[in-house]
């Protein structure tokens, strides 16, 4: 794991050089703008929604897009003939991604602390970002493994959002029946949403435990496949 | 260094084998040229040897141990020069090299390498702004940055001007002189003749011939002398075998009595040997 530090430092350096950090800050200000316009009393709930959407989408997009560009620039080949392990590579990327998530969310959080009325569990928030971010970063890996070009990457990411987040929005709008609502519990996005409800103290303990369990087990299973398919991916990207 | 026995490989997406039972050795301290028509499997072979492709059939040993026994520590001692650019475009050459150097336990003096290749002044320029030839040179620095003992080079001089190409060839030679081993893939026959101790020709996923450039020439060359001389008002051309030329009366007569214009030995060029060995015909 010695090279993990170097790889992570590289991720952070590139976050700056490729203006990913700038983008994160801009996104944070976009969310702040949205919250500012709301003018409700307690914005905890809206804040939790923002965290949900931001972490789910940015985790997938950032892993997908950075690996895509590394592929295009040919650096993956260079990285794959260095003395690193696939675990170091996967961990470094995921950790970089989680840090990027944290930066956006913490900026928004500090704004709400200073200018708004918010009531959330900070430790819970950090834990939720970690779990939701980890799970969806791994989803990002699997999506990029199976994409041959940028269009395919975009289509697959969009498909994930549509399939997994639209039902959550529908539930939120109250248009789903009981059966559909129960089926939602099969979705990782539902588990993520429950976690965020937990952060603002609106989830039942049993439901919350189940969601935490879902995301941990889910991440382990995804992690298994991300590791297993890594070699095939690396071989394909070494192509001529 | 390497012993390759019956190496067979098929890409998961293909229906036929790309490599059909390769047999060859790479001796420590030699430069082995891997030649063959485009698409024959040279890069595939290299990618197997640098452990990017596994799932091959056959046996490969590196330093007398199966290649599969090596983990990521294998990369500490090999260097790979890729044909296409392999650097972060928005990072400078210096930042790129620093990043990759940190992944290795032993590292070369990359400033020295950059100076030698004429990139030192541009080390703080983003690689994305480099010209094609500059990227090729930077790839060469990347290949050497961990002081490897075994070097894999895929077209290291492709697209370079004669001066830079000369510098890289000199550096390859120096690498060998210090005891390094090289597998060189190239289509440039000049480079092959100049650098390679042995040459392996690949055809249809097999090695069909492997020998020193000199022996190849002996085996394939016709060893003839072509004499052009003036014959009254016109010039004539005559060919003589080099065997016992000094006793060849016709030849002696000719050089004694005629005005010689040119005299050339007809050696087989690597180009011709390539075409003869690989049997490349016109594409249909
Ligand atoms: N990733 C891949 N998936 C499927 N087939 C591949 C892949 N890479 C190469 N091939 C096929 O394997 C064969 C050998 O390709 P390879 O790149 O090894 O040739 P090469 O000898 O290096 O050619 P060149 O001199 O043009 O570089 C080709 O028919 C090619 O289409
Ligand atoms: Mg090739």
Coordinates of C-alpha atoms and ligand atoms in Angstrom, one line a residue:
Chain A
X1 CA 0.0 0.0 0.0
X2 CA 3.1 2.2 -0.1
X3 CA 2.1 3.6 -3.6
X4 CA -1.4 4.4 -2.4
X5 CA -0.1 7.7 -1.0
X6 CA 1.7 8.6 -4.3
X7 CA -1.4 7.7 -6.3
X8 CA -3.7 9.7 -4.1
X9 CA -1.3 12.7 -4.2
X10 CA -1.4 12.4 -8.0
X11 CA -5.2 12.3 -7.9
X12 CA -5.3 15.5 -5.8
X13 CA -2.7 17.2 -8.0
X14 CA -4.7 16.4 -11.1
X15 CA -7.9 17.6 -9.4
X16 CA -6.2 21.0 -9.3
X17 CA -4.6 20.9 -12.8
X18 CA -7.7 19.6 -14.6
X19 CA -9.9 22.1 -12.8
X20 CA -12.0 19.5 -11.1
X21 CA -11.6 21.3 -7.8
X22 CA -12.8 24.5 -9.4
X23 CA -15.8 22.6 -10.8
X24 CA -16.6 21.2 -7.3
X25 CA -16.5 24.7 -5.8
X26 CA -18.7 26.0 -8.6
X27 CA -21.2 23.2 -8.0
X28 CA -21.2 24.1 -4.3
X29 CA -22.0 27.7 -5.1
X30 CA -24.8 26.5 -7.4
X31 CA -26.3 24.6 -4.5
X32 CA -25.8 27.5 -2.2
X33 CA -27.7 29.7 -4.7
X34 CA -30.5 27.2 -4.8
X35 CA -30.7 27.1 -1.0
X36 CA -30.6 30.8 -0.7
X37 CA -33.6 31.2 -2.9
X38 CA -35.6 28.8 -0.8
X39 CA -36.1 31.0 2.2
X40 CA -37.8 28.4 4.3
X41 CA -37.1 28.1 8.0
X42 CA -35.3 24.8 8.5
X43 CA -33.5 23.8 5.4
X44 CA -32.1 20.5 6.7
X45 CA -34.4 18.5 4.5
X46 CA -33.4 20.3 1.3
X47 CA -29.7 20.1 2.3
X48 CA -30.1 16.3 2.6
X49 CA -31.6 16.2 -0.9
X50 CA -28.7 18.1 -2.2
X51 CA -26.2 15.8 -0.6
X52 CA -28.0 12.8 -2.0
X53 CA -28.0 14.1 -5.6
X54 CA -24.6 15.5 -5.5
X55 CA -22.8 12.5 -4.0
X56 CA -24.7 9.9 -6.1
X57 CA -24.2 11.7 -9.4
X58 CA -20.7 13.2 -8.8
X59 CA -19.2 9.9 -7.6
X60 CA -20.2 8.1 -10.8
X61 CA -19.4 11.0 -13.1
X62 CA -16.0 11.7 -11.6
X63 CA -14.8 8.2 -11.7
X64 CA -16.1 7.7 -15.2
X65 CA -14.8 10.9 -16.6
X66 CA -11.3 10.9 -15.0
X67 CA -10.7 7.3 -16.1
X68 CA -12.0 8.1 -19.5
X69 CA -9.5 10.9 -19.9
X70 CA -6.7 8.9 -18.5
X71 CA -7.5 6.2 -21.0
X72 CA -7.6 8.8 -23.8
X73 CA -4.3 10.4 -22.9
X74 CA -2.7 6.9 -22.7
X75 CA -1.6 7.4 -19.1
X76 CA -3.4 4.2 -18.0
X77 CA -0.9 2.2 -20.0
X78 CA 1.9 4.0 -18.2
X79 CA 0.3 3.4 -14.8
X80 CA -0.3 -0.2 -15.5
X81 CA 3.3 -0.9 -16.2
X82 CA 4.3 0.7 -12.8
X83 CA 4.8 -1.3 -9.7
X84 CA 1.4 -0.7 -8.3
X85 CA -1.4 -3.1 -7.4
X86 CA -4.9 -2.8 -8.7
X87 CA -6.1 -2.3 -5.1
X88 CA -3.9 0.7 -4.8
X89 CA -5.3 2.1 -8.0
X90 CA -8.9 1.5 -7.1
X91 CA -8.5 2.8 -3.6
X92 CA -6.7 5.9 -4.6
X93 CA -9.3 6.8 -7.1
X94 CA -12.1 6.2 -4.7
X95 CA -10.5 8.1 -1.9
X96 CA -9.8 11.1 -4.2
X97 CA -13.4 11.0 -5.3
X98 CA -14.7 10.9 -1.7
X99 CA -12.5 13.9 -0.9
X100 CA -14.0 15.8 -3.8
X101 CA -17.5 15.0 -2.6
X102 CA -16.6 16.2 0.9
X103 CA -15.2 19.5 -0.4
X104 CA -18.5 20.3 -2.2
X105 CA -20.7 19.3 0.6
X106 CA -18.7 20.9 3.4
X107 CA -18.7 24.2 1.5
X108 CA -22.5 24.0 1.3
X109 CA -22.7 22.9 4.9
X110 CA -20.6 25.8 6.2
X111 CA -22.8 28.2 4.3
X112 CA -25.9 26.7 5.9
X113 CA -24.3 26.9 9.3
X114 CA -23.6 30.6 8.9
X115 CA -26.6 31.8 7.1
X116 CA -29.4 29.3 7.5
X117 CA -31.2 27.3 10.1
X118 CA -29.9 23.8 9.9
X119 CA -30.1 20.8 12.2
X120 CA -28.1 17.8 11.2
X121 CA -25.8 15.2 12.6
X122 CA -22.4 16.0 11.3
X123 CA -20.8 12.7 12.1
X124 CA -23.8 11.1 10.4
X125 CA -23.3 13.3 7.4
X126 CA -19.7 12.3 7.0
X127 CA -20.6 8.7 7.4
X128 CA -23.3 9.0 4.8
X129 CA -21.0 10.7 2.3
X130 CA -18.5 8.0 2.8
X131 CA -21.0 5.1 2.2
X132 CA -22.9 6.7 -0.6
X133 CA -19.8 8.0 -2.3
X134 CA -18.0 4.6 -2.0
X135 CA -20.8 2.6 -3.4
X136 CA -21.4 5.0 -6.3
X137 CA -17.7 5.4 -7.1
X138 CA -17.6 1.6 -7.5
X139 CA -20.6 1.8 -9.8
X140 CA -18.6 4.4 -11.8
X141 CA -15.8 1.9 -12.2
X142 CA -18.1 -0.8 -13.5
X143 CA -19.7 1.6 -15.9
X144 CA -16.4 2.7 -17.4
X145 CA -15.2 -0.9 -17.7
X146 CA -18.0 -1.5 -20.1
X147 CA -17.8 1.7 -22.1
X148 CA -15.9 2.0 -25.3
X149 CA -16.4 5.7 -26.0
X150 CA -17.6 8.8 -24.4
X151 CA -21.1 8.7 -25.8
X152 CA -21.6 5.2 -24.3
X153 CA -20.2 6.5 -21.0
X154 CA -22.8 9.4 -21.0
X155 CA -25.6 7.1 -22.0
X156 CA -24.8 4.6 -19.3
X157 CA -24.5 7.2 -16.6
X158 CA -27.7 8.8 -17.6
X159 CA -29.4 5.4 -17.6
X160 CA -28.3 4.8 -14.1
X161 CA -29.7 8.1 -12.9
X162 CA -33.0 7.5 -14.7
X163 CA -33.5 4.0 -13.5
X164 CA -32.3 4.5 -9.9
X165 CA -33.2 8.0 -9.0
X166 CA -36.5 8.8 -10.8
X167 CA -38.4 6.3 -8.6
X168 CA -37.1 8.0 -5.6
X169 CA -38.3 11.4 -6.9
X170 CA -41.7 9.8 -7.7
X171 CA -41.9 8.5 -4.2
X172 CA -41.1 11.9 -2.9
X173 CA -43.9 13.4 -4.9
X174 CA -46.2 10.8 -3.4
X175 CA -47.3 9.1 -6.7
X176 CA -46.2 5.6 -5.9
X177 CA -48.4 2.8 -4.4
X178 CA -47.4 0.7 -1.4
X179 CA -46.0 -2.1 -3.4
X180 CA -43.8 0.2 -5.5
X181 CA -42.7 2.0 -2.4
X182 CA -41.7 -1.3 -0.8
X183 CA -39.9 -2.4 -4.0
X184 CA -37.8 0.8 -3.8
X185 CA -35.9 -0.8 -0.9
X186 CA -34.1 -2.9 -3.5
X187 CA -32.5 0.2 -5.0
X188 CA -29.1 1.5 -3.7
X189 CA -30.4 5.0 -4.3
X190 CA -33.3 4.3 -1.8
X191 CA -30.7 3.1 0.8
X192 CA -28.8 6.3 0.1
X193 CA -31.9 8.4 0.5
X194 CA -32.7 6.7 3.8
X195 CA -29.2 7.4 5.0
X196 CA -29.7 11.1 4.3
X197 CA -33.1 11.0 6.1
X198 CA -31.2 9.5 9.0
X199 CA -28.7 12.4 9.0
X200 CA -31.6 14.8 9.6
X201 CA -33.2 12.5 12.1
X202 CA -36.2 11.4 10.0
X203 CA -35.5 7.7 9.5
X204 CA -36.5 4.8 11.7
X205 CA -33.6 3.1 13.3
X206 CA -34.4 -0.3 11.7
X207 CA -34.7 1.2 8.3
X208 CA -31.5 3.1 8.8
X209 CA -29.6 0.0 9.9
X210 CA -30.9 -1.9 6.9
X211 CA -29.7 0.8 4.6
X212 CA -26.3 1.0 6.1
X213 CA -26.0 -2.7 5.9
X214 CA -27.3 -2.6 2.2
X215 CA -24.6 -0.1 1.2
X216 CA -21.8 -1.9 3.0
X217 CA -22.6 -5.3 1.6
X218 CA -23.4 -3.7 -1.8
X219 CA -19.9 -2.0 -1.8
X220 CA -18.3 -5.3 -0.9
X221 CA -20.0 -7.1 -3.8
X222 CA -19.3 -4.3 -6.2
X223 CA -15.7 -4.1 -5.0
X224 CA -15.3 -7.8 -5.7
X225 CA -16.4 -7.3 -9.3
X226 CA -14.4 -4.1 -9.7
X227 CA -11.2 -6.0 -8.7
X228 CA -12.0 -9.0 -10.7
X229 CA -12.8 -7.2 -14.0
X230 CA -9.9 -4.8 -13.5
X231 CA -7.4 -7.0 -15.3
X232 CA -9.6 -7.4 -18.4
X233 CA -10.1 -3.7 -18.4
X234 CA -6.4 -3.1 -18.1
X235 CA -5.6 -5.5 -20.9
X236 CA -8.2 -3.9 -23.2
X237 CA -6.8 -0.4 -22.5
X238 CA -3.3 -1.6 -23.2
X239 CA -4.6 -2.2 -26.7
X240 CA -2.7 -0.9 -29.7
Chain B
X1 CA 16.4 -13.4 -19.7
X2 CA 13.2 -14.8 -21.2
X3 CA 12.4 -18.2 -22.5
X4 CA 9.2 -18.4 -24.5
X5 CA 7.8 -21.9 -25.3
X6 CA 4.7 -22.5 -27.4
X7 CA 3.2 -19.2 -26.6
X8 CA -0.4 -19.1 -28.0
X9 CA -2.8 -16.3 -27.4
X10 CA -6.3 -15.4 -28.4
X11 CA -8.0 -12.1 -27.6
X12 CA -11.3 -12.8 -25.8
X13 CA -13.2 -11.0 -28.6
X14 CA -11.6 -12.9 -31.5
X15 CA -12.4 -16.2 -33.1
X16 CA -8.9 -17.2 -34.1
X17 CA -5.5 -17.2 -32.3
X18 CA -3.3 -14.2 -32.7
X19 CA -0.2 -16.0 -31.6
X20 CA 0.2 -19.6 -32.7
X21 CA 3.0 -21.2 -30.7
X22 CA 5.8 -18.8 -30.4
X23 CA 9.2 -20.1 -29.5
X24 CA 12.2 -17.9 -28.8
X25 CA 14.6 -16.7 -26.1
X26 CA 15.8 -13.3 -25.2
X27 CA 19.4 -13.6 -24.0
X28 CA 20.7 -11.4 -21.2
X29 CA 22.5 -8.4 -22.6
X30 CA 21.3 -8.6 -26.2
X31 CA 19.1 -6.4 -28.3
X32 CA 16.6 -8.6 -30.0
X33 CA 14.6 -7.1 -32.9
X34 CA 11.1 -8.3 -33.3
X35 CA 10.0 -7.8 -36.9
X36 CA 7.1 -8.7 -39.0
X37 CA 4.3 -7.3 -41.1
X38 CA 1.7 -5.0 -39.5
X39 CA -0.9 -6.9 -37.5
X40 CA 1.1 -10.0 -37.1
X41 CA 1.2 -9.9 -33.3
X42 CA 4.3 -8.1 -32.3
X43 CA 2.6 -5.7 -29.9
X44 CA 0.5 -8.6 -28.6
X45 CA 3.7 -10.5 -27.8
X46 CA 5.2 -7.5 -26.1
X47 CA 2.0 -6.9 -24.0
X48 CA 2.1 -10.5 -22.8
X49 CA 5.8 -10.1 -21.8
X50 CA 5.0 -7.0 -19.9
X51 CA 2.2 -8.8 -18.1
X52 CA -0.7 -6.6 -19.5
X53 CA -2.2 -9.7 -21.1
X54 CA -2.5 -12.9 -19.2
X55 CA -4.6 -16.0 -20.1
X56 CA -2.0 -17.1 -22.6
X57 CA -1.1 -20.7 -23.3
X58 CA 2.4 -22.0 -23.3
X59 CA 5.3 -21.2 -21.0
X60 CA 7.2 -18.0 -20.3
X61 CA 10.0 -17.8 -17.9
X62 CA 11.8 -14.6 -16.8
X63 CA 15.1 -15.2 -15.0
X64 CA 14.2 -18.9 -14.9
X65 CA 11.0 -18.3 -13.0
X66 CA 7.5 -18.5 -14.5
X67 CA 6.4 -15.0 -15.5
X68 CA 3.1 -15.6 -13.7
X69 CA 4.9 -15.9 -10.4
X70 CA 5.9 -12.3 -10.5
X71 CA 3.7 -9.6 -9.0
X72 CA 3.9 -5.9 -9.4
X73 CA 7.5 -5.9 -8.2
X74 CA 8.3 -7.2 -11.8
X75 CA 7.7 -3.6 -13.0
X76 CA 10.6 -2.3 -10.8
X77 CA 13.1 -3.9 -13.2
X78 CA 11.5 -3.5 -16.6
X79 CA 11.0 -0.4 -18.6
X80 CA 8.4 0.0 -21.4
X81 CA 8.6 2.5 -24.2
X82 CA 5.2 2.9 -25.8
X83 CA 4.6 4.1 -29.3
X84 CA 1.7 6.4 -28.5
X85 CA 1.9 9.2 -25.9
X86 CA 1.4 8.1 -22.3
X87 CA 1.5 11.3 -20.2
X88 CA -1.0 13.6 -18.5
X89 CA -1.6 16.4 -21.0
X90 CA -2.3 19.0 -18.4
X91 CA 0.7 18.3 -16.3
X92 CA 4.2 19.4 -17.3
X93 CA 6.8 16.9 -18.3
X94 CA 8.5 17.5 -15.0
X95 CA 5.3 16.9 -13.0
X96 CA 4.6 13.7 -15.0
X97 CA 8.1 12.3 -14.4
X98 CA 8.0 13.2 -10.7
X99 CA 4.7 11.4 -10.3
X100 CA 5.9 8.3 -12.0
X101 CA 9.3 8.3 -10.3
X102 CA 7.7 8.2 -6.9
X103 CA 6.2 4.8 -7.8
X104 CA 9.6 3.2 -8.0
X105 CA 12.3 2.2 -5.5
X106 CA 15.2 3.1 -7.8
X107 CA 15.1 6.0 -10.2
X108 CA 17.3 7.5 -12.9
X109 CA 18.5 11.1 -13.1
X110 CA 15.7 12.3 -15.3
X111 CA 17.1 15.8 -15.7
X112 CA 20.1 14.3 -17.3
X113 CA 17.9 12.2 -19.6
X114 CA 15.8 15.3 -20.5
X115 CA 19.0 17.3 -21.2
X116 CA 20.3 14.5 -23.4
X117 CA 17.1 14.4 -25.4
X118 CA 16.8 18.2 -25.7
X119 CA 13.7 18.4 -23.5
X120 CA 15.2 20.1 -20.5
X121 CA 14.3 23.6 -21.4
X122 CA 10.7 22.5 -22.0
X123 CA 10.3 20.5 -18.8
X124 CA 7.9 23.0 -17.4
X125 CA 5.7 23.0 -20.4
X126 CA 2.5 21.0 -20.4
X127 CA 2.9 17.8 -22.2
X128 CA -0.4 18.5 -24.1
X129 CA 1.5 21.4 -25.7
X130 CA 4.4 19.1 -26.8
X131 CA 4.9 18.3 -30.5
X132 CA 4.6 14.7 -31.6
X133 CA 8.4 14.1 -31.6
X134 CA 8.8 15.7 -28.1
X135 CA 6.2 13.2 -26.8
X136 CA 8.0 10.3 -28.4
X137 CA 11.2 11.5 -26.7
X138 CA 9.4 11.9 -23.3
X139 CA 8.1 8.4 -23.7
X140 CA 11.7 7.2 -23.9
X141 CA 12.6 9.0 -20.7
X142 CA 9.5 7.4 -19.1
X143 CA 10.9 4.0 -20.2
X144 CA 14.2 4.6 -18.5
X145 CA 13.1 6.4 -15.4
X146 CA 13.3 3.4 -13.1
X147 CA 16.8 2.3 -14.3
X148 CA 15.4 -0.9 -15.8
X149 CA 17.4 -4.0 -16.6
X150 CA 15.1 -5.1 -19.3
X151 CA 13.7 -2.7 -21.8
X152 CA 10.7 -3.1 -24.2
X153 CA 10.7 -0.6 -27.0
X154 CA 7.9 -0.2 -29.5
X155 CA 9.0 2.0 -32.4
X156 CA 11.2 4.2 -30.2
X157 CA 12.3 6.4 -33.1
X158 CA 9.1 6.6 -35.1
X159 CA 8.4 10.1 -36.3
X160 CA 11.7 11.6 -35.1
X161 CA 14.1 13.8 -37.0
X162 CA 17.5 12.2 -37.9
X163 CA 19.3 14.0 -35.1
X164 CA 17.0 12.9 -32.3
X165 CA 16.7 9.5 -33.8
X166 CA 20.5 9.3 -33.6
X167 CA 20.5 10.3 -29.9
X168 CA 17.9 7.7 -29.0
X169 CA 19.8 5.0 -30.9
X170 CA 23.0 6.0 -29.1
X171 CA 21.2 5.8 -25.8
X172 CA 19.8 2.4 -26.6
X173 CA 23.3 1.2 -27.5
X174 CA 24.7 2.6 -24.2
X175 CA 21.9 0.9 -22.3
X176 CA 23.1 -2.4 -23.8
X177 CA 26.7 -1.6 -23.1
X178 CA 25.9 -1.2 -19.4
X179 CA 24.5 -4.8 -19.5
X180 CA 20.8 -4.1 -20.3
X181 CA 18.6 -6.3 -22.4
X182 CA 16.2 -5.0 -25.0
X183 CA 13.3 -6.3 -27.0
X184 CA 13.0 -3.8 -29.9
X185 CA 9.9 -3.7 -32.2
X186 CA 10.3 -1.6 -35.2
X187 CA 9.7 -1.2 -38.9
X188 CA 12.8 0.8 -39.5
X189 CA 15.4 -1.6 -41.0
X190 CA 18.2 0.9 -40.5
X191 CA 17.6 0.8 -36.8
X192 CA 17.5 -3.0 -36.9
X193 CA 20.8 -3.3 -38.7
X194 CA 22.5 -0.8 -36.5
X195 CA 21.3 -2.0 -33.2
X196 CA 20.1 -5.6 -33.1
X197 CA 22.3 -8.5 -32.1
X198 CA 19.6 -10.8 -33.4
X199 CA 16.4 -10.4 -35.3
X200 CA 13.3 -12.5 -35.1
X201 CA 10.8 -12.5 -37.9
X202 CA 7.1 -13.1 -37.2
X203 CA 4.7 -14.4 -39.7
X204 CA 1.1 -15.5 -38.9
X205 CA 1.7 -15.6 -35.2
X206 CA 4.9 -17.6 -35.4
X207 CA 8.6 -16.9 -35.4
X208 CA 9.7 -18.1 -38.7
X209 CA 13.4 -17.1 -38.6
X210 CA 15.7 -15.9 -35.8
X211 CA 19.3 -15.0 -36.5
X212 CA 22.0 -12.3 -36.4
X213 CA 21.6 -9.7 -39.1
X214 CA 25.0 -10.9 -40.6
X215 CA 23.9 -14.5 -40.8
X216 CA 20.6 -13.5 -42.4
X217 CA 22.5 -11.6 -45.0
X218 CA 24.8 -14.5 -45.7
X219 CA 21.8 -16.9 -45.9
X220 CA 19.7 -14.7 -48.1
X221 CA 22.2 -12.6 -50.0
X222 CA 23.5 -13.5 -53.5
X223 CA 27.0 -12.2 -52.9
X224 CA 27.6 -10.7 -56.3
X225 CA 29.8 -8.0 -57.7
X226 CA 28.3 -5.7 -60.3
X227 CA 30.6 -3.9 -62.6
X228 CA 29.7 -1.1 -64.8
X229 CA 32.3 -0.3 -67.5
X230 CA 32.5 1.7 -70.6
X231 CA 32.3 -0.2 -73.8
X232 CA 33.3 2.0 -76.7
X233 CA 30.5 4.6 -76.7
X234 CA 28.1 3.0 -74.4
X235 CA 28.3 1.5 -70.8
X236 CA 27.8 -2.2 -70.1
X237 CA 26.9 -4.1 -66.9
X238 CA 28.3 -7.4 -65.8
X239 CA 27.8 -9.5 -62.6
X240 CA 30.4 -11.8 -61.1
X241 CA 30.1 -14.2 -58.1
X242 CA 32.3 -13.2 -55.2
X243 CA 33.6 -16.7 -54.8
X244 CA 37.2 -17.0 -56.1
X245 CA 36.9 -13.7 -57.8
X246 CA 40.6 -13.3 -58.1
X247 CA 40.8 -16.3 -60.3
X248 CA 38.0 -15.3 -62.5
X249 CA 39.6 -14.7 -65.9
X250 CA 36.7 -12.8 -67.4
X251 CA 36.7 -10.4 -64.4
X252 CA 40.5 -9.9 -64.5
X253 CA 40.4 -9.2 -68.1
X254 CA 37.7 -6.7 -67.7
X255 CA 39.3 -4.7 -64.9
X256 CA 42.6 -4.8 -66.8
X257 CA 41.4 -3.6 -70.2
X258 CA 38.2 -1.6 -69.7
X259 CA 37.4 1.7 -68.1
X260 CA 35.5 0.9 -64.9
X261 CA 32.7 3.3 -64.1
X262 CA 31.3 1.7 -60.9
X263 CA 31.7 -1.5 -58.9
X264 CA 29.2 -2.6 -56.3
X265 CA 28.8 -5.7 -54.2
X266 CA 25.2 -6.8 -54.2
X267 CA 24.4 -7.4 -50.5
X268 CA 21.0 -8.3 -49.5
X269 CA 19.4 -5.4 -47.6
X270 CA 17.4 -6.0 -44.5
X271 CA 14.4 -4.6 -46.4
X272 CA 14.7 -7.4 -49.0
X273 CA 15.3 -10.0 -46.4
X274 CA 12.2 -8.8 -44.6
X275 CA 10.1 -9.2 -47.7
X276 CA 11.7 -12.5 -48.6
X277 CA 11.2 -14.0 -45.1
X278 CA 7.8 -12.7 -44.3
X279 CA 6.6 -13.3 -47.8
X280 CA 4.8 -10.0 -48.0
X281 CA 3.1 -9.8 -51.4
X282 CA 0.8 -7.1 -52.7
X283 CA -2.3 -6.7 -50.7
X284 CA -5.3 -8.1 -52.6
Ligands
LIG1 N1 -7.4 -5.6 -27.9 C1 -7.5 -6.4 -29.0 N2 -8.7 -7.1 -29.1 C2 -8.8 -7.9 -30.2 N3 -7.9 -8.1 -31.2 C3 -6.8 -7.4 -31.1 C4 -6.5 -6.5 -30.0 N4 -5.3 -5.9 -30.2 C5 -4.8 -6.5 -31.3 N5 -5.7 -7.3 -31.9 C6 -5.5 -8.1 -33.1 O1 -4.4 -8.9 -33.0 C7 -3.6 -8.9 -34.2 C8 -2.2 -8.5 -33.9 O2 -2.1 -7.2 -33.5 P1 -0.7 -6.5 -33.0 O3 -1.1 -5.2 -32.5 O4 -0.1 -7.4 -32.0 O5 0.1 -6.4 -34.3 P2 1.5 -5.7 -34.6 O6 2.3 -6.8 -35.1 O7 2.0 -5.0 -33.4 O8 1.2 -4.7 -35.7 P3 1.8 -3.2 -36.0 O9 3.1 -3.5 -36.7 O10 0.9 -2.6 -37.0 O11 2.0 -2.5 -34.7 C9 -4.3 -8.0 -35.1 O12 -5.1 -8.8 -36.0 C10 -5.2 -7.2 -34.3 O13 -6.4 -6.8 -34.9
LIG2 MG1 2.3 -2.9 -32.9

